Amino acid sequence: MRIQLYFFNSLCNSQLGKISTSLKSQFNVKKRMFKYFSFSSIFKIIENLIKFINSIFFIILIIGLTFALIISPQDYLQGETVRIMYIHVPSAWIALGCYSAIFFLSILNFIFKIKNFFIISKSIAPIGLFFTCLAVVTGSIWGKPTWGTWWAWDARLTSMIILIIFYVSYILSIKLIKNDSLKSKISTSLIVIGAINIPIIKFSVDWWNTLHQPSSITITGTNTIHTSMIIPLVLMLLVFLIYCALIFLMKYKTEIIRIKKKNLTNYD
Amino acid sequence: MIKNLSLINSEFTFVAVAFLITIFACFLFYRRTLKTLKKYENDFASELKKMPKSKREIVLRKSKIINKILVSTNKSI
């Protein structure tokens, strides 16, 4: 009986030891994970990324501009003006991408109440607004030689103007509302309502007869533009994405400093 | 030929204007963002300097990120 009890005790001890070891290792993993995602670690990563982007940006910009302005061929119909595509199309893609990112982050923030998602959304919004305006302005400049007019109230152009309105309302709601809870609710509502506009922008050229041409590049289907034009387009997209990353990191860093400045008074 | 050349020139004017506007706008946006970042960094450093020495020491000992912000304030991006 004693021997049985001895074995039972030793078995329990060894099992408990295993469980406690696994719990300890899990706890350590979580601890390391949280340490990795802390503001302190993120700040270090931001610093390094800003330096890295600053060092490579001009090289990629020069390669992109060389392809877009010199190497890529003229269009048989539009001639030289097709080169405007290399800034207009990536701008529009980034504008829609930023809005979609803000939409998903706002939903996640609303469900899980993770403040970092709100800070990221807040940092992305001005970039999205900037690229939407850029897409509209460059589109207008492209419209004059190809359509014969600077502006037309067609579905694609009007939906882009609506996107600008939603971006502006989102940014204003963040700046003007002081109450944090109310700010989060109103800004998320605005973004969710505005998200209806995203598929409208994408499919407006298919649903209605518009001056704007249908999509030349699709993710699933075949592309209607030649590879010699896709290469500069992808390069210019890369340039814009790197630029966006740089601006985002700077804005995110500003937000972290702003929060830390606010919390300075809490240390005792 | 002169007519063709003028056509290319007029077409290229639109391209040049679009590219110049984009580059100029991107530069202004970058400069404005950098200026805001610098302003917040400097404000943060001056706020910290205004604090009493004992409190400042506690703050610097407790928070790693504050040290990092101060280091980045001295460096230019």
mmCIF file of C-alpha atoms in Angstrom:
data_model
loop_
_atom_site.group_PDB
_atom_site.id
_atom_site.type_symbol
_atom_site.label_atom_id
_atom_site.label_comp_id
_atom_site.label_asym_id
_atom_site.label_seq_id
_atom_site.Cartn_x
_atom_site.Cartn_y
_atom_site.Cartn_z
ATOM 1 C CA MET A 1 0.000 0.000 0.000
ATOM 2 C CA ARG A 2 2.827 2.307 0.981
ATOM 3 C CA ILE A 3 4.660 1.476 -2.225
ATOM 4 C CA GLN A 4 1.506 2.186 -4.244
ATOM 5 C CA LEU A 5 1.056 5.543 -2.504
ATOM 6 C CA TYR A 6 4.710 6.367 -3.089
ATOM 7 C CA PHE A 7 4.362 5.661 -6.812
ATOM 8 C CA PHE A 8 1.104 7.630 -6.993
ATOM 9 C CA ASN A 9 2.732 10.635 -5.306
ATOM 10 C CA SER A 10 5.784 10.539 -7.516
ATOM 11 C CA LEU A 11 3.542 10.235 -10.629
ATOM 12 C CA CYS A 12 1.459 13.246 -9.521
ATOM 13 C CA ASN A 13 4.561 15.240 -8.774
ATOM 14 C CA SER A 14 6.102 14.483 -12.160
ATOM 15 C CA GLN A 15 2.802 15.328 -13.989
ATOM 16 C CA LEU A 16 2.383 18.544 -11.993
ATOM 17 C CA GLY A 17 6.002 19.374 -12.734
ATOM 18 C CA LYS A 18 5.388 18.885 -16.454
ATOM 19 C CA ILE A 19 2.220 21.021 -16.352
ATOM 20 C CA SER A 20 3.918 23.790 -14.405
ATOM 21 C CA THR A 21 6.894 23.719 -16.834
ATOM 22 C CA SER A 22 4.591 23.972 -19.846
ATOM 23 C CA LEU A 23 2.617 26.793 -18.176
ATOM 24 C CA LYS A 24 5.859 28.577 -17.370
ATOM 25 C CA SER A 25 7.082 28.258 -20.958
ATOM 26 C CA GLN A 26 3.705 29.496 -22.272
ATOM 27 C CA PHE A 27 3.838 32.420 -19.878
ATOM 28 C CA ASN A 28 7.394 33.194 -21.021
ATOM 29 C CA VAL A 29 6.329 33.105 -24.687
ATOM 30 C CA LYS A 30 3.448 35.502 -23.948
ATOM 31 C CA LYS A 31 5.756 37.709 -21.906
ATOM 32 C CA ARG A 32 8.251 37.825 -24.777
ATOM 33 C CA MET A 33 5.416 38.484 -27.256
ATOM 34 C CA PHE A 34 4.070 41.409 -25.232
ATOM 35 C CA LYS A 35 7.598 42.685 -24.779
ATOM 36 C CA TYR A 36 7.991 42.579 -28.580
ATOM 37 C CA PHE A 37 4.752 44.521 -29.128
ATOM 38 C CA SER A 38 5.354 47.089 -26.412
ATOM 39 C CA PHE A 39 5.657 50.776 -27.399
ATOM 40 C CA SER A 40 9.329 50.638 -26.423
ATOM 41 C CA SER A 41 10.140 47.833 -28.887
ATOM 42 C CA ILE A 42 7.902 49.317 -31.593
ATOM 43 C CA PHE A 43 9.656 52.670 -31.181
ATOM 44 C CA LYS A 44 13.040 51.046 -31.791
ATOM 45 C CA ILE A 45 11.703 49.233 -34.883
ATOM 46 C CA ILE A 46 10.174 52.504 -36.193
ATOM 47 C CA GLU A 47 13.518 54.308 -35.783
ATOM 48 C CA ASN A 48 15.375 51.584 -37.705
ATOM 49 C CA LEU A 49 12.720 51.362 -40.427
ATOM 50 C CA ILE A 50 12.724 55.144 -40.992
ATOM 51 C CA LYS A 51 16.503 55.063 -41.409
ATOM 52 C CA PHE A 52 16.307 52.094 -43.788
ATOM 53 C CA ILE A 53 13.561 53.675 -45.946
ATOM 54 C CA ASN A 54 15.429 56.991 -46.074
ATOM 55 C CA SER A 55 18.503 55.166 -47.366
ATOM 56 C CA ILE A 56 16.755 53.225 -50.173
ATOM 57 C CA PHE A 57 13.928 55.592 -51.183
ATOM 58 C CA PHE A 58 15.797 57.807 -53.664
ATOM 59 C CA ILE A 59 17.350 54.848 -55.485
ATOM 60 C CA ILE A 60 13.931 53.238 -56.046
ATOM 61 C CA LEU A 61 12.407 56.624 -56.959
ATOM 62 C CA ILE A 62 15.036 57.228 -59.653
ATOM 63 C CA ILE A 63 14.586 53.700 -61.079
ATOM 64 C CA GLY A 64 10.789 54.130 -61.069
ATOM 65 C CA LEU A 65 10.910 57.560 -62.732
ATOM 66 C CA THR A 66 13.387 56.325 -65.373
ATOM 67 C CA PHE A 67 11.056 53.472 -66.305
ATOM 68 C CA ALA A 68 7.930 55.658 -66.201
ATOM 69 C CA LEU A 69 9.274 58.658 -68.149
ATOM 70 C CA ILE A 70 11.968 57.229 -70.444
ATOM 71 C CA ILE A 71 11.977 53.436 -70.908
ATOM 72 C CA SER A 72 8.232 52.685 -71.108
ATOM 73 C CA PRO A 73 6.703 53.024 -74.597
ATOM 74 C CA GLN A 74 4.020 55.455 -75.778
ATOM 75 C CA ASP A 75 0.445 54.277 -76.145
ATOM 76 C CA TYR A 76 -0.769 53.888 -79.736
ATOM 77 C CA LEU A 77 -3.919 55.894 -78.944
ATOM 78 C CA GLN A 78 -3.026 58.186 -76.036
ATOM 79 C CA GLY A 79 0.602 58.847 -76.966
ATOM 80 C CA GLU A 80 2.785 60.337 -74.229
ATOM 81 C CA THR A 81 -0.129 61.091 -71.881
ATOM 82 C CA VAL A 82 -0.341 57.414 -70.925
ATOM 83 C CA ARG A 83 2.626 58.081 -68.611
ATOM 84 C CA ILE A 84 0.232 59.846 -66.216
ATOM 85 C CA MET A 85 -1.134 56.337 -65.523
ATOM 86 C CA TYR A 86 2.063 55.539 -63.584
ATOM 87 C CA ILE A 87 1.139 58.043 -60.879
ATOM 88 C CA HIS A 88 -2.648 58.118 -61.190
ATOM 89 C CA VAL A 89 -3.317 54.371 -60.867
ATOM 90 C CA PRO A 90 -1.007 53.637 -57.869
ATOM 91 C CA SER A 91 -2.446 56.723 -56.097
ATOM 92 C CA ALA A 92 -5.990 55.441 -56.564
ATOM 93 C CA TRP A 93 -5.015 51.920 -55.408
ATOM 94 C CA ILE A 94 -3.344 53.293 -52.284
ATOM 95 C CA ALA A 95 -6.341 55.562 -51.564
ATOM 96 C CA LEU A 96 -8.690 52.557 -51.629
ATOM 97 C CA GLY A 97 -6.200 50.342 -49.765
ATOM 98 C CA CYS A 98 -5.833 52.890 -46.954
ATOM 99 C CA TYR A 99 -9.610 53.166 -46.565
ATOM 100 C CA SER A 100 -9.988 49.371 -46.453
ATOM 101 C CA ALA A 101 -7.199 49.133 -43.845
ATOM 102 C CA ILE A 102 -8.874 51.823 -41.705
ATOM 103 C CA PHE A 103 -12.211 50.003 -42.056
ATOM 104 C CA PHE A 104 -10.815 46.658 -40.815
ATOM 105 C CA LEU A 105 -8.783 48.282 -38.019
ATOM 106 C CA SER A 106 -11.812 50.299 -36.858
ATOM 107 C CA ILE A 107 -13.967 47.163 -36.750
ATOM 108 C CA LEU A 108 -11.263 45.294 -34.797
ATOM 109 C CA ASN A 109 -10.857 48.256 -32.432
ATOM 110 C CA PHE A 110 -14.623 48.425 -31.918
ATOM 111 C CA ILE A 111 -14.807 44.696 -31.071
ATOM 112 C CA PHE A 112 -11.584 44.127 -29.104
ATOM 113 C CA LYS A 113 -11.010 47.696 -27.801
ATOM 114 C CA ILE A 114 -7.319 47.695 -28.774
ATOM 115 C CA LYS A 115 -6.191 51.315 -28.671
ATOM 116 C CA ASN A 116 -3.203 50.671 -30.903
ATOM 117 C CA PHE A 117 -5.536 49.916 -33.839
ATOM 118 C CA PHE A 118 -7.127 53.326 -33.410
ATOM 119 C CA ILE A 119 -3.699 55.008 -33.381
ATOM 120 C CA ILE A 120 -2.721 53.136 -36.562
ATOM 121 C CA SER A 121 -6.016 54.125 -38.262
ATOM 122 C CA LYS A 122 -5.486 57.725 -37.210
ATOM 123 C CA SER A 123 -1.994 57.664 -38.753
ATOM 124 C CA ILE A 124 -3.206 56.079 -42.022
ATOM 125 C CA ALA A 125 -6.164 58.451 -42.622
ATOM 126 C CA PRO A 126 -4.182 61.558 -43.778
ATOM 127 C CA ILE A 127 -2.162 59.343 -46.167
ATOM 128 C CA GLY A 128 -5.381 57.985 -47.656
ATOM 129 C CA LEU A 129 -6.812 61.492 -48.043
ATOM 130 C CA PHE A 130 -3.598 62.725 -49.664
ATOM 131 C CA PHE A 131 -3.531 59.910 -52.235
ATOM 132 C CA THR A 132 -7.253 60.265 -53.000
ATOM 133 C CA CYS A 133 -6.699 63.966 -53.783
ATOM 134 C CA LEU A 134 -3.619 63.059 -55.838
ATOM 135 C CA ALA A 135 -5.607 60.477 -57.830
ATOM 136 C CA VAL A 136 -8.344 63.028 -58.533
ATOM 137 C CA VAL A 137 -5.911 65.801 -59.565
ATOM 138 C CA THR A 138 -3.739 63.586 -61.797
ATOM 139 C CA GLY A 139 -6.893 62.017 -63.245
ATOM 140 C CA SER A 140 -8.170 65.486 -64.098
ATOM 141 C CA ILE A 141 -4.859 66.360 -65.803
ATOM 142 C CA TRP A 142 -5.052 63.063 -67.746
ATOM 143 C CA GLY A 143 -8.699 63.747 -68.632
ATOM 144 C CA LYS A 144 -8.025 66.999 -70.487
ATOM 145 C CA PRO A 145 -5.951 65.552 -73.377
ATOM 146 C CA THR A 146 -7.841 62.230 -73.565
ATOM 147 C CA TRP A 147 -11.488 63.165 -72.858
ATOM 148 C CA GLY A 148 -11.239 66.847 -73.791
ATOM 149 C CA THR A 149 -12.411 67.982 -70.358
ATOM 150 C CA TRP A 150 -10.860 68.465 -66.928
ATOM 151 C CA TRP A 151 -13.874 67.132 -65.089
ATOM 152 C CA ALA A 152 -17.068 65.139 -65.665
ATOM 153 C CA TRP A 153 -19.622 64.097 -63.069
ATOM 154 C CA ASP A 154 -19.417 60.426 -63.993
ATOM 155 C CA ALA A 155 -19.792 57.551 -61.523
ATOM 156 C CA ARG A 156 -16.067 56.881 -60.889
ATOM 157 C CA LEU A 157 -15.125 60.531 -60.400
ATOM 158 C CA THR A 158 -18.149 61.315 -58.222
ATOM 159 C CA SER A 159 -17.535 58.257 -56.016
ATOM 160 C CA MET A 160 -13.909 59.392 -55.555
ATOM 161 C CA ILE A 161 -15.167 62.807 -54.407
ATOM 162 C CA ILE A 162 -17.451 61.012 -51.929
ATOM 163 C CA LEU A 163 -14.385 59.098 -50.684
ATOM 164 C CA ILE A 164 -12.622 62.435 -50.045
ATOM 165 C CA ILE A 165 -15.690 63.609 -48.073
ATOM 166 C CA PHE A 166 -15.575 60.468 -45.902
ATOM 167 C CA TYR A 167 -11.840 60.821 -45.288
ATOM 168 C CA VAL A 168 -12.282 64.482 -44.290
ATOM 169 C CA SER A 169 -15.223 63.659 -41.982
ATOM 170 C CA TYR A 170 -13.218 60.853 -40.319
ATOM 171 C CA ILE A 171 -10.205 63.105 -39.707
ATOM 172 C CA LEU A 172 -12.419 65.957 -38.444
ATOM 173 C CA SER A 173 -14.335 63.607 -36.116
ATOM 174 C CA ILE A 174 -11.027 62.496 -34.556
ATOM 175 C CA LYS A 175 -9.756 66.074 -34.212
ATOM 176 C CA LEU A 176 -12.933 67.760 -32.974
ATOM 177 C CA ILE A 177 -14.485 65.201 -30.584
ATOM 178 C CA LYS A 178 -12.782 65.224 -27.186
ATOM 179 C CA ASN A 179 -14.597 62.305 -25.505
ATOM 180 C CA ASP A 180 -12.613 59.131 -26.371
ATOM 181 C CA SER A 181 -15.536 56.695 -26.317
ATOM 182 C CA LEU A 182 -17.774 58.975 -28.415
ATOM 183 C CA LYS A 183 -14.869 59.663 -30.789
ATOM 184 C CA SER A 184 -14.309 55.937 -31.356
ATOM 185 C CA LYS A 185 -18.035 55.291 -31.947
ATOM 186 C CA ILE A 186 -18.573 58.196 -34.366
ATOM 187 C CA SER A 187 -15.367 57.637 -36.348
ATOM 188 C CA THR A 188 -16.087 53.883 -36.673
ATOM 189 C CA SER A 189 -19.676 54.619 -37.793
ATOM 190 C CA LEU A 190 -18.407 57.067 -40.423
ATOM 191 C CA ILE A 191 -15.872 54.569 -41.733
ATOM 192 C CA VAL A 192 -18.451 51.742 -41.862
ATOM 193 C CA ILE A 193 -20.955 53.925 -43.745
ATOM 194 C CA GLY A 194 -18.212 55.094 -46.113
ATOM 195 C CA ALA A 195 -17.104 51.494 -46.762
ATOM 196 C CA ILE A 196 -20.239 51.061 -48.912
ATOM 197 C CA ASN A 197 -18.569 53.471 -51.329
ATOM 198 C CA ILE A 198 -15.507 51.212 -51.865
ATOM 199 C CA PRO A 199 -17.197 48.531 -54.036
ATOM 200 C CA ILE A 200 -19.107 51.352 -55.788
ATOM 201 C CA ILE A 201 -15.756 52.953 -56.765
ATOM 202 C CA LYS A 202 -14.351 49.601 -57.883
ATOM 203 C CA PHE A 203 -17.333 48.483 -59.976
ATOM 204 C CA SER A 204 -18.699 51.893 -61.071
ATOM 205 C CA VAL A 205 -17.024 51.507 -64.473
ATOM 206 C CA ASP A 206 -18.790 48.157 -64.993
ATOM 207 C CA TRP A 207 -22.205 49.086 -63.589
ATOM 208 C CA TRP A 208 -22.667 52.411 -65.402
ATOM 209 C CA ASN A 209 -21.634 53.931 -68.718
ATOM 210 C CA THR A 210 -18.770 56.168 -67.694
ATOM 211 C CA LEU A 211 -16.148 58.288 -69.395
ATOM 212 C CA HIS A 212 -13.608 56.489 -67.240
ATOM 213 C CA GLN A 213 -12.224 53.340 -68.840
ATOM 214 C CA PRO A 214 -12.807 49.884 -67.250
ATOM 215 C CA SER A 215 -10.030 48.241 -65.196
ATOM 216 C CA SER A 216 -7.004 47.231 -67.270
ATOM 217 C CA ILE A 217 -5.473 45.116 -64.510
ATOM 218 C CA THR A 218 -7.452 42.514 -62.581
ATOM 219 C CA ILE A 219 -6.233 40.138 -59.888
ATOM 220 C CA THR A 220 -7.964 37.064 -61.311
ATOM 221 C CA GLY A 221 -8.471 37.847 -64.997
ATOM 222 C CA THR A 222 -6.118 38.684 -67.830
ATOM 223 C CA ASN A 223 -4.426 42.065 -68.072
ATOM 224 C CA THR A 224 -5.153 44.265 -71.060
ATOM 225 C CA ILE A 225 -1.891 46.201 -70.896
ATOM 226 C CA HIS A 226 1.518 45.127 -72.119
ATOM 227 C CA THR A 227 4.305 43.977 -69.773
ATOM 228 C CA SER A 228 6.441 46.955 -70.835
ATOM 229 C CA MET A 229 3.803 49.143 -69.163
ATOM 230 C CA ILE A 230 3.146 46.875 -66.178
ATOM 231 C CA ILE A 231 6.818 47.021 -65.046
ATOM 232 C CA PRO A 232 6.903 50.849 -64.577
ATOM 233 C CA LEU A 233 3.438 50.682 -63.015
ATOM 234 C CA VAL A 234 4.606 48.135 -60.426
ATOM 235 C CA LEU A 235 7.812 50.130 -59.816
ATOM 236 C CA MET A 236 5.882 53.361 -59.250
ATOM 237 C CA LEU A 237 3.484 51.482 -56.959
ATOM 238 C CA LEU A 238 6.516 50.313 -54.971
ATOM 239 C CA VAL A 239 7.819 53.909 -54.775
ATOM 240 C CA PHE A 240 4.453 55.135 -53.491
ATOM 241 C CA LEU A 241 4.163 52.247 -51.015
ATOM 242 C CA ILE A 242 7.613 52.999 -49.590
ATOM 243 C CA TYR A 243 6.697 56.687 -49.363
ATOM 244 C CA CYS A 244 3.446 55.731 -47.578
ATOM 245 C CA ALA A 245 5.370 53.534 -45.136
ATOM 246 C CA LEU A 246 7.734 56.419 -44.364
ATOM 247 C CA ILE A 247 4.907 58.897 -43.744
ATOM 248 C CA PHE A 248 2.967 56.326 -41.713
ATOM 249 C CA LEU A 249 5.956 55.560 -39.485
ATOM 250 C CA MET A 250 6.564 59.260 -38.882
ATOM 251 C CA LYS A 251 2.900 59.854 -38.044
ATOM 252 C CA TYR A 252 2.779 56.779 -35.802
ATOM 253 C CA LYS A 253 5.914 57.922 -33.993
ATOM 254 C CA THR A 254 4.335 61.378 -33.503
ATOM 255 C CA GLU A 255 1.254 59.713 -31.998
ATOM 256 C CA ILE A 256 3.372 57.625 -29.581
ATOM 257 C CA ILE A 257 5.235 60.760 -28.440
ATOM 258 C CA ARG A 258 1.924 62.630 -28.049
ATOM 259 C CA ILE A 259 0.526 59.844 -25.841
ATOM 260 C CA LYS A 260 3.722 59.650 -23.772
ATOM 261 C CA LYS A 261 3.696 63.430 -23.321
ATOM 262 C CA LYS A 262 0.121 63.214 -22.079
ATOM 263 C CA ASN A 263 1.112 60.450 -19.622
ATOM 264 C CA LEU A 264 4.140 62.340 -18.253
ATOM 265 C CA THR A 265 2.035 63.799 -15.447
ATOM 266 C CA ASN A 266 1.006 60.301 -14.243
ATOM 267 C CA TYR A 267 4.499 59.342 -13.041
ATOM 268 C CA ASP A 268 5.057 59.741 -9.322
ATOM 269 C CA MET B 1 7.126 67.150 -88.583
ATOM 270 C CA ILE B 2 6.849 70.470 -86.730
ATOM 271 C CA LYS B 3 3.164 69.720 -86.177
ATOM 272 C CA ASN B 4 4.073 66.278 -84.726
ATOM 273 C CA LEU B 5 6.747 67.829 -82.525
ATOM 274 C CA SER B 6 4.305 70.396 -81.141
ATOM 275 C CA LEU B 7 1.808 67.587 -80.488
ATOM 276 C CA ILE B 8 4.439 65.633 -78.507
ATOM 277 C CA ASN B 9 5.340 68.821 -76.627
ATOM 278 C CA SER B 10 1.731 69.572 -75.731
ATOM 279 C CA GLU B 11 1.192 65.950 -74.637
ATOM 280 C CA PHE B 12 4.366 65.943 -72.598
ATOM 281 C CA THR B 13 3.319 69.202 -70.894
ATOM 282 C CA PHE B 14 0.407 67.346 -69.269
ATOM 283 C CA VAL B 15 2.740 64.516 -68.211
ATOM 284 C CA ALA B 16 5.316 66.968 -66.826
ATOM 285 C CA VAL B 17 2.641 68.942 -64.939
ATOM 286 C CA ALA B 18 1.170 65.745 -63.425
ATOM 287 C CA PHE B 19 4.575 64.446 -62.320
ATOM 288 C CA LEU B 20 5.726 67.827 -60.979
ATOM 289 C CA ILE B 21 2.521 68.322 -58.995
ATOM 290 C CA THR B 22 2.871 64.799 -57.534
ATOM 291 C CA ILE B 23 6.537 65.246 -56.566
ATOM 292 C CA PHE B 24 5.915 68.716 -55.118
ATOM 293 C CA ALA B 25 2.833 67.571 -53.152
ATOM 294 C CA CYS B 26 4.697 64.512 -51.821
ATOM 295 C CA PHE B 27 7.617 66.708 -50.756
ATOM 296 C CA LEU B 28 5.297 69.189 -48.980
ATOM 297 C CA PHE B 29 3.428 66.379 -47.219
ATOM 298 C CA TYR B 30 6.718 64.805 -46.094
ATOM 299 C CA ARG B 31 8.059 68.135 -44.849
ATOM 300 C CA ARG B 32 4.855 68.904 -42.948
ATOM 301 C CA THR B 33 4.862 65.458 -41.305
ATOM 302 C CA LEU B 34 8.540 65.781 -40.372
ATOM 303 C CA LYS B 35 7.950 69.279 -38.975
ATOM 304 C CA THR B 36 5.074 68.020 -36.786
ATOM 305 C CA LEU B 37 7.211 65.109 -35.562
ATOM 306 C CA LYS B 38 10.097 67.432 -34.669
ATOM 307 C CA LYS B 39 7.692 69.822 -32.909
ATOM 308 C CA TYR B 40 6.275 67.001 -30.747
ATOM 309 C CA GLU B 41 9.784 65.682 -29.983
ATOM 310 C CA ASN B 42 10.971 69.133 -28.898
ATOM 311 C CA ASP B 43 7.797 69.781 -26.876
ATOM 312 C CA PHE B 44 8.268 66.434 -25.158
ATOM 313 C CA ALA B 45 11.901 67.187 -24.296
ATOM 314 C CA SER B 46 11.088 70.680 -22.977
ATOM 315 C CA GLU B 47 8.176 69.282 -20.929
ATOM 316 C CA LEU B 48 10.563 66.772 -19.373
ATOM 317 C CA LYS B 49 13.125 69.495 -18.653
ATOM 318 C CA LYS B 50 10.459 71.567 -16.886
ATOM 319 C CA MET B 51 9.794 68.733 -14.410
ATOM 320 C CA PRO B 52 11.484 68.772 -10.979
ATOM 321 C CA LYS B 53 14.763 66.837 -10.982
ATOM 322 C CA SER B 54 13.594 64.093 -8.605
ATOM 323 C CA LYS B 55 10.432 63.420 -10.615
ATOM 324 C CA ARG B 56 12.388 63.478 -13.870
ATOM 325 C CA GLU B 57 14.786 60.831 -12.516
ATOM 326 C CA ILE B 58 11.860 58.593 -11.549
ATOM 327 C CA VAL B 59 10.320 59.018 -14.993
ATOM 328 C CA LEU B 60 13.582 58.237 -16.779
ATOM 329 C CA ARG B 61 14.197 55.196 -14.553
ATOM 330 C CA LYS B 62 10.672 53.798 -14.983
ATOM 331 C CA SER B 63 10.134 54.280 -18.699
ATOM 332 C CA LYS B 64 12.400 52.865 -21.395
ATOM 333 C CA ILE B 65 10.519 54.571 -24.210
ATOM 334 C CA ILE B 66 11.030 58.041 -22.764
ATOM 335 C CA ASN B 67 14.784 57.470 -22.917
ATOM 336 C CA LYS B 68 14.421 56.366 -26.530
ATOM 337 C CA ILE B 69 12.361 59.450 -27.423
ATOM 338 C CA LEU B 70 15.023 61.664 -25.849
ATOM 339 C CA VAL B 71 17.747 59.884 -27.808
ATOM 340 C CA SER B 72 15.803 60.338 -31.059
ATOM 341 C CA THR B 73 15.282 64.050 -30.251
ATOM 342 C CA ASN B 74 19.022 64.636 -30.316
ATOM 343 C CA LYS B 75 19.387 62.787 -33.605
ATOM 344 C CA SER B 76 18.042 64.088 -36.875
ATOM 345 C CA ILE B 77 16.054 61.676 -39.071
#
